[in-house]
PDB file of C-alpha atoms in Angstrom:
ATOM      1  CA  MET A   9      64.473  33.265 -23.280  1.00  0.00           C
ATOM      2  CA  SER A  10      62.924  34.664 -20.285  1.00  0.00           C
ATOM      3  CA  LYS A  11      60.593  32.824 -17.991  1.00  0.00           C
ATOM      4  CA  LYS A  12      57.782  35.829 -18.547  1.00  0.00           C
ATOM      5  CA  HIS A  13      57.983  35.175 -22.195  1.00  0.00           C
ATOM      6  CA  ASN A  14      57.750  31.413 -21.779  1.00  0.00           C
ATOM      7  CA  ARG A  15      54.617  31.819 -19.664  1.00  0.00           C
ATOM      8  CA  GLY A  16      53.407  34.196 -22.519  1.00  0.00           C
ATOM      9  CA  ILE A  17      53.748  31.397 -25.009  1.00  0.00           C
ATOM     10  CA  TYR A  18      52.214  28.928 -23.017  1.00  0.00           C
ATOM     11  CA  SER A  19      49.342  31.100 -22.173  1.00  0.00           C
ATOM     12  CA  SER A  20      48.907  31.929 -25.566  1.00  0.00           C
ATOM     13  CA  ASN A  21      48.944  28.185 -26.587  1.00  0.00           C
ATOM     14  CA  LYS A  22      46.386  27.239 -23.796  1.00  0.00           C
ATOM     15  CA  ASN A  23      44.221  30.089 -25.053  1.00  0.00           C
ATOM     16  CA  GLN A  24      44.212  28.734 -28.720  1.00  0.00           C
ATOM     17  CA  LYS A  25      43.724  25.079 -27.842  1.00  0.00           C
ATOM     18  CA  TYR A  26      40.509  26.340 -25.275  1.00  0.00           C
ATOM     19  CA  LYS A  27      39.276  28.268 -28.653  1.00  0.00           C
ATOM     20  CA  ASP A  28      39.629  25.055 -30.782  1.00  0.00           C
ATOM     21  CA  LEU A  29      38.096  22.934 -28.316  1.00  0.00           C
ATOM     22  CA  SER A  30      35.019  25.517 -27.973  1.00  0.00           C
ATOM     23  CA  GLN A  31      34.504  25.587 -31.796  1.00  0.00           C
ATOM     24  CA  ASP A  32      34.838  21.591 -31.851  1.00  0.00           C
ATOM     25  CA  ILE A  33      31.835  21.241 -29.205  1.00  0.00           C
ATOM     26  CA  GLN A  34      29.799  24.077 -30.748  1.00  0.00           C
ATOM     27  CA  THR A  35      30.271  22.512 -34.460  1.00  0.00           C
ATOM     28  CA  LEU A  36      29.213  19.134 -32.632  1.00  0.00           C
ATOM     29  CA  THR A  37      26.490  20.442 -30.608  1.00  0.00           C
ATOM     30  CA  VAL A  38      24.985  21.695 -33.990  1.00  0.00           C
ATOM     31  CA  SER A  39      25.433  18.711 -36.009  1.00  0.00           C
ATOM     32  CA  TYR A  40      23.727  16.371 -32.919  1.00  0.00           C
ATOM     33  CA  THR A  41      20.853  18.807 -32.660  1.00  0.00           C
ATOM     34  CA  PHE A  42      20.183  18.393 -36.246  1.00  0.00           C
ATOM     35  CA  LEU A  43      20.641  14.538 -36.164  1.00  0.00           C
ATOM     36  CA  MET A  44      18.084  14.625 -33.399  1.00  0.00           C
ATOM     37  CA  SER A  45      15.604  16.926 -34.721  1.00  0.00           C
ATOM     38  CA  THR A  46      15.699  15.112 -38.150  1.00  0.00           C
ATOM     39  CA  LEU A  47      14.901  11.904 -36.198  1.00  0.00           C
ATOM     40  CA  ILE A  48      12.057  13.375 -34.050  1.00  0.00           C
ATOM     41  CA  ILE A  49      10.350  14.395 -37.508  1.00  0.00           C
ATOM     42  CA  PHE A  50      10.892  10.735 -39.089  1.00  0.00           C
ATOM     43  CA  LEU A  51       9.421   9.411 -35.679  1.00  0.00           C
ATOM     44  CA  LEU A  52       6.315  11.799 -36.264  1.00  0.00           C
ATOM     45  CA  SER A  53       6.025  10.559 -39.985  1.00  0.00           C
ATOM     46  CA  LEU A  54       5.941   7.001 -38.646  1.00  0.00           C
ATOM     47  CA  GLU A  55       3.339   7.393 -35.758  1.00  0.00           C
ATOM     48  CA  SER A  56       0.361   6.964 -38.256  1.00  0.00           C
ATOM     49  CA  PHE A  57       1.793   3.545 -39.602  1.00  0.00           C
ATOM     50  CA  ARG A  58       0.482   1.000 -37.140  1.00  0.00           C
ATOM     51  CA  LEU A  59       1.494  -2.641 -36.598  1.00  0.00           C
ATOM     52  CA  GLU A  60      -1.072  -5.517 -35.068  1.00  0.00           C
ATOM     53  CA  LEU A  61       1.046  -7.234 -32.459  1.00  0.00           C
ATOM     54  CA  PHE A  62      -0.638  -9.686 -30.310  1.00  0.00           C
ATOM     55  CA  GLY A  63      -3.905  -8.117 -30.889  1.00  0.00           C
ATOM     56  CA  ASN A  64      -2.976  -4.577 -29.992  1.00  0.00           C
ATOM     57  CA  SER A  65      -2.127  -1.796 -32.524  1.00  0.00           C
ATOM     58  CA  VAL A  66       1.016  -0.098 -32.098  1.00  0.00           C
ATOM     59  CA  SER A  67       3.015   2.504 -34.002  1.00  0.00           C
ATOM     60  CA  LEU A  68       6.215   1.738 -35.973  1.00  0.00           C
ATOM     61  CA  ALA A  69       7.644   4.848 -34.047  1.00  0.00           C
ATOM     62  CA  ILE A  70       8.110   2.879 -30.857  1.00  0.00           C
ATOM     63  CA  PHE A  71      11.082   0.725 -32.490  1.00  0.00           C
ATOM     64  CA  PHE A  72      12.893   4.068 -33.037  1.00  0.00           C
ATOM     65  CA  MET A  73      11.950   5.788 -29.951  1.00  0.00           C
ATOM     66  CA  PRO A  74      14.952   4.594 -27.679  1.00  0.00           C
ATOM     67  CA  PHE A  75      17.272   6.204 -30.191  1.00  0.00           C
ATOM     68  CA  VAL A  76      16.302   9.822 -29.586  1.00  0.00           C
ATOM     69  CA  TYR A  77      17.163   9.041 -25.814  1.00  0.00           C
ATOM     70  CA  PHE A  78      20.458   7.143 -26.952  1.00  0.00           C
ATOM     71  CA  LEU A  79      21.430  10.226 -28.903  1.00  0.00           C
ATOM     72  CA  VAL A  80      21.087  12.434 -26.020  1.00  0.00           C
ATOM     73  CA  ASP A  81      23.255  10.163 -23.863  1.00  0.00           C
ATOM     74  CA  VAL A  82      25.988  10.306 -26.572  1.00  0.00           C
ATOM     75  CA  ILE A  83      25.826  13.802 -26.778  1.00  0.00           C
ATOM     76  CA  LEU A  84      26.003  14.231 -23.085  1.00  0.00           C
ATOM     77  CA  LYS A  85      28.832  11.722 -22.697  1.00  0.00           C
ATOM     78  CA  GLU A  86      30.859  13.417 -25.842  1.00  0.00           C
ATOM     79  CA  ILE A  87      30.596  16.716 -25.238  1.00  0.00           C
ATOM     80  CA  GLY A  88      28.621  17.520 -22.031  1.00  0.00           C
ATOM     81  CA  LEU A  89      25.588  18.783 -20.253  1.00  0.00           C
ATOM     82  CA  LYS A  90      24.941  22.194 -22.074  1.00  0.00           C
ATOM     83  CA  PRO A  91      24.998  20.556 -25.406  1.00  0.00           C
ATOM     84  CA  ALA A  92      22.529  17.792 -24.572  1.00  0.00           C
ATOM     85  CA  ILE A  93      20.275  20.349 -22.861  1.00  0.00           C
ATOM     86  CA  LYS A  94      20.587  22.397 -26.062  1.00  0.00           C
ATOM     87  CA  ALA A  95      19.481  19.406 -28.328  1.00  0.00           C
ATOM     88  CA  ILE A  96      16.442  18.480 -25.690  1.00  0.00           C
ATOM     89  CA  VAL A  97      15.130  21.632 -25.996  1.00  0.00           C
ATOM     90  CA  THR A  98      15.412  22.446 -29.703  1.00  0.00           C
ATOM     91  CA  SER A  99      13.778  19.090 -30.099  1.00  0.00           C
ATOM     92  CA  ILE A 100      10.978  19.853 -27.947  1.00  0.00           C
ATOM     93  CA  PHE A 101       9.954  22.933 -30.192  1.00  0.00           C
ATOM     94  CA  VAL A 102      10.672  20.606 -33.511  1.00  0.00           C
ATOM     95  CA  LEU A 103       8.312  17.928 -31.741  1.00  0.00           C
ATOM     96  CA  PHE A 104       5.551  20.619 -31.398  1.00  0.00           C
ATOM     97  CA  LEU A 105       5.668  22.027 -34.502  1.00  0.00           C
ATOM     98  CA  PHE A 106       5.959  19.141 -36.539  1.00  0.00           C
ATOM     99  CA  SER A 107       3.460  17.094 -34.628  1.00  0.00           C
ATOM    100  CA  LEU A 108       0.873  19.982 -35.756  1.00  0.00           C
ATOM    101  CA  VAL A 109       2.171  19.420 -39.473  1.00  0.00           C
ATOM    102  CA  THR A 110       2.019  15.819 -39.431  1.00  0.00           C
ATOM    103  CA  ASP A 111      -1.552  15.871 -37.750  1.00  0.00           C
ATOM    104  CA  TYR A 112      -2.560  18.215 -40.609  1.00  0.00           C
ATOM    105  CA  LEU A 113      -1.168  16.190 -43.399  1.00  0.00           C
ATOM    106  CA  PHE A 114      -2.722  12.941 -42.177  1.00  0.00           C
ATOM    107  CA  HIS A 115      -5.794  14.369 -41.263  1.00  0.00           C
ATOM    108  CA  VAL A 116      -5.565  13.695 -37.465  1.00  0.00           C
ATOM    109  CA  GLU A 117      -8.303  15.120 -35.265  1.00  0.00           C
ATOM    110  CA  PHE A 118      -7.027  17.819 -33.142  1.00  0.00           C
ATOM    111  CA  SER A 119      -6.646  16.767 -29.333  1.00  0.00           C
ATOM    112  CA  LEU A 120      -5.494  19.096 -26.556  1.00  0.00           C
ATOM    113  CA  PHE A 121      -5.101  16.255 -24.262  1.00  0.00           C
ATOM    114  CA  ARG A 122      -2.873  14.637 -26.894  1.00  0.00           C
ATOM    115  CA  TYR A 123      -0.562  17.580 -27.132  1.00  0.00           C
ATOM    116  CA  ILE A 124      -0.295  18.100 -23.748  1.00  0.00           C
ATOM    117  CA  GLY A 125       0.650  14.368 -23.151  1.00  0.00           C
ATOM    118  CA  LEU A 126       3.241  14.699 -25.972  1.00  0.00           C
ATOM    119  CA  MET A 127       5.017  17.614 -24.601  1.00  0.00           C
ATOM    120  CA  LEU A 128       4.810  16.510 -20.940  1.00  0.00           C
ATOM    121  CA  SER A 129       5.787  12.915 -21.661  1.00  0.00           C
ATOM    122  CA  TYR A 130       8.926  13.841 -23.890  1.00  0.00           C
ATOM    123  CA  SER A 131      10.577  16.608 -21.974  1.00  0.00           C
ATOM    124  CA  ILE A 132      10.013  15.075 -18.395  1.00  0.00           C
ATOM    125  CA  SER A 133      11.496  11.730 -19.666  1.00  0.00           C
ATOM    126  CA  GLN A 134      14.346  13.360 -21.589  1.00  0.00           C
ATOM    127  CA  PHE A 135      15.487  15.582 -18.468  1.00  0.00           C
ATOM    128  CA  LEU A 136      15.209  12.699 -16.215  1.00  0.00           C
ATOM    129  CA  ASN A 137      17.092  10.528 -18.310  1.00  0.00           C
ATOM    130  CA  THR A 138      19.731  13.367 -18.864  1.00  0.00           C
ATOM    131  CA  SER A 139      20.033  14.015 -15.104  1.00  0.00           C
ATOM    132  CA  VAL A 140      20.481  10.595 -13.980  1.00  0.00           C
ATOM    133  CA  TYR A 141      22.874   9.683 -16.570  1.00  0.00           C
ATOM    134  CA  TYR A 142      25.047  12.821 -16.227  1.00  0.00           C
ATOM    135  CA  TYR A 143      25.047  11.911 -12.343  1.00  0.00           C
ATOM    136  CA  MET A 144      26.232   8.517 -13.289  1.00  0.00           C
ATOM    137  CA  LEU A 145      29.253   9.980 -15.228  1.00  0.00           C
ATOM    138  CA  SER A 146      30.087  12.665 -12.704  1.00  0.00           C
ATOM    139  CA  ASN A 147      30.272  10.327  -9.907  1.00  0.00           C
ATOM    140  CA  TYR A 148      31.735   6.678 -10.833  1.00  0.00           C
ATOM    141  CA  ARG A 149      32.290   4.139 -13.641  1.00  0.00           C
ATOM    142  CA  THR A 150      28.802   3.168 -14.336  1.00  0.00           C
ATOM    143  CA  PRO A 151      27.578  -0.678 -14.812  1.00  0.00           C
ATOM    144  CA  LEU A 152      26.107  -1.419 -18.113  1.00  0.00           C
ATOM    145  CA  PHE A 153      22.825  -2.715 -16.252  1.00  0.00           C
ATOM    146  CA  LEU A 154      22.398   0.998 -14.691  1.00  0.00           C
ATOM    147  CA  VAL A 155      22.637   2.637 -18.105  1.00  0.00           C
ATOM    148  CA  LEU A 156      20.220   0.259 -19.419  1.00  0.00           C
ATOM    149  CA  PHE A 157      17.619   0.741 -16.507  1.00  0.00           C
ATOM    150  CA  ASN A 158      18.015   4.260 -17.164  1.00  0.00           C
ATOM    151  CA  LEU A 159      17.402   4.414 -20.491  1.00  0.00           C
ATOM    152  CA  VAL A 160      14.312   1.714 -19.980  1.00  0.00           C
ATOM    153  CA  PHE A 161      13.276   3.899 -17.233  1.00  0.00           C
ATOM    154  CA  ALA A 162      13.085   6.889 -19.401  1.00  0.00           C
ATOM    155  CA  LEU A 163      11.005   5.186 -21.812  1.00  0.00           C
ATOM    156  CA  LEU A 164       8.490   3.720 -19.112  1.00  0.00           C
ATOM    157  CA  VAL A 165       7.863   7.378 -17.914  1.00  0.00           C
ATOM    158  CA  ASN A 166       7.571   8.787 -21.358  1.00  0.00           C
ATOM    159  CA  ASN A 167       5.344   6.019 -22.760  1.00  0.00           C
ATOM    160  CA  MET A 168       3.124   6.139 -19.311  1.00  0.00           C
ATOM    161  CA  ILE A 169       2.577   9.837 -19.487  1.00  0.00           C
ATOM    162  CA  TYR A 170       1.757   9.897 -23.137  1.00  0.00           C
ATOM    163  CA  MET A 171      -0.469   6.903 -23.146  1.00  0.00           C
ATOM    164  CA  PHE A 172      -2.392   8.240 -19.978  1.00  0.00           C
ATOM    165  CA  PHE A 173      -3.354  11.456 -21.601  1.00  0.00           C
ATOM    166  CA  THR A 174      -4.296   9.866 -24.921  1.00  0.00           C
ATOM    167  CA  SER A 175      -6.299   7.420 -23.410  1.00  0.00           C
ATOM    168  CA  ASN A 176      -8.485  10.100 -21.540  1.00  0.00           C
ATOM    169  CA  MET A 177      -6.779   9.376 -18.417  1.00  0.00           C
ATOM    170  CA  ILE A 178      -8.600   5.723 -18.385  1.00  0.00           C
ATOM    171  CA  PHE A 179      -6.537   2.726 -17.394  1.00  0.00           C
ATOM    172  CA  THR A 180      -7.817  -0.586 -19.270  1.00  0.00           C
ATOM    173  CA  THR A 181      -6.737  -4.099 -19.857  1.00  0.00           C
ATOM    174  CA  HIS A 182      -6.136  -3.190 -23.393  1.00  0.00           C
ATOM    175  CA  PHE A 183      -3.837  -0.171 -22.022  1.00  0.00           C
ATOM    176  CA  TRP A 184      -1.846  -2.348 -20.113  1.00  0.00           C
ATOM    177  CA  SER A 185      -1.099  -5.020 -22.831  1.00  0.00           C
ATOM    178  CA  THR A 186      -0.229  -2.422 -25.277  1.00  0.00           C
ATOM    179  CA  TYR A 187       2.252  -0.622 -22.725  1.00  0.00           C
ATOM    180  CA  ILE A 188       3.850  -3.928 -21.735  1.00  0.00           C
ATOM    181  CA  ILE A 189       4.197  -4.959 -25.537  1.00  0.00           C
ATOM    182  CA  ILE A 190       5.695  -1.341 -26.234  1.00  0.00           C
ATOM    183  CA  ILE A 191       8.300  -1.613 -23.400  1.00  0.00           C
ATOM    184  CA  CYS A 192       9.097  -5.078 -24.213  1.00  0.00           C
ATOM    185  CA  ILE A 193       9.986  -4.028 -27.663  1.00  0.00           C
ATOM    186  CA  GLN A 194      11.848  -1.024 -26.539  1.00  0.00           C
ATOM    187  CA  THR A 195      14.028  -2.592 -23.982  1.00  0.00           C
ATOM    188  CA  LEU A 196      15.217  -5.039 -26.657  1.00  0.00           C
ATOM    189  CA  VAL A 197      16.141  -2.105 -28.836  1.00  0.00           C
ATOM    190  CA  SER A 198      17.787  -0.200 -25.629  1.00  0.00           C
ATOM    191  CA  MET A 199      20.059  -3.310 -24.894  1.00  0.00           C
ATOM    192  CA  ILE A 200      21.583  -3.054 -28.171  1.00  0.00           C
ATOM    193  CA  LEU A 201      21.855   0.901 -27.838  1.00  0.00           C
ATOM    194  CA  THR A 202      23.231   0.509 -24.150  1.00  0.00           C
ATOM    195  CA  LEU A 203      26.455  -1.807 -25.699  1.00  0.00           C
ATOM    196  CA  ILE A 204      27.009   0.854 -28.363  1.00  0.00           C
ATOM    197  CA  LEU A 205      26.854   3.448 -25.744  1.00  0.00           C
ATOM    198  CA  ASN A 206      29.307   1.824 -23.686  1.00  0.00           C
ATOM    199  CA  LEU A 207      31.843   1.967 -26.657  1.00  0.00           C
ATOM    200  CA  ILE A 208      32.044   5.699 -26.870  1.00  0.00           C
ATOM    201  CA  GLU A 209      34.715   7.322 -25.014  1.00  0.00           C
ATOM    202  CA  GLN A 210      33.890  10.019 -22.481  1.00  0.00           C
ATOM    203  CA  GLY A 211      34.980  13.278 -23.594  1.00  0.00           C
ATOM    204  CA  LEU A 212      35.724  16.538 -21.770  1.00  0.00           C
ATOM    205  CA  GLU A 213      33.172  19.084 -20.832  1.00  0.00           C
ATOM    206  CA  LEU A 214      34.406  22.727 -20.894  1.00  0.00           C
TER     207      LEU A 214
END
């Protein structure tokens, strides 16, 4: 068998592996995006249900919010940056559309400030989380505490921007006490998610 023929077989096998890998990534991207969109809808459905903690009213959704950022980090670590960005962009549209639907169903008064805050806080914090974590994965073995810090920082940004707009840009003692309680709860949840994220093997990006 000639060397030219061997090279042809090798090239054909390589192309087939590339196509199979591309198909696997596309399938995982669709699956993760669907899961992320479902999680967003679930969070929006919980937003109107509130708990009283230390004299502050907080939404049940705050307990599950870290999972949205965790899921993006999983996508980024397993299948790459492009699928993660696709999932984020899709979830932004889902967030906007279903926030309108849930507000209508629960008879929540329309507030332009709230919608601006919702979209800005989510998009900025998600892309910040993705950019930093991608840099970590691309350059060195990331210590757990840095992964946790990045996740918590994204939540800090998300809550700060959203609460800033929903409070009509007014900082009060009640604002800060609620903010601290939310971050403490989400940090505890993030600790568990960081340990799980560490167990996930880093995949290959096309």
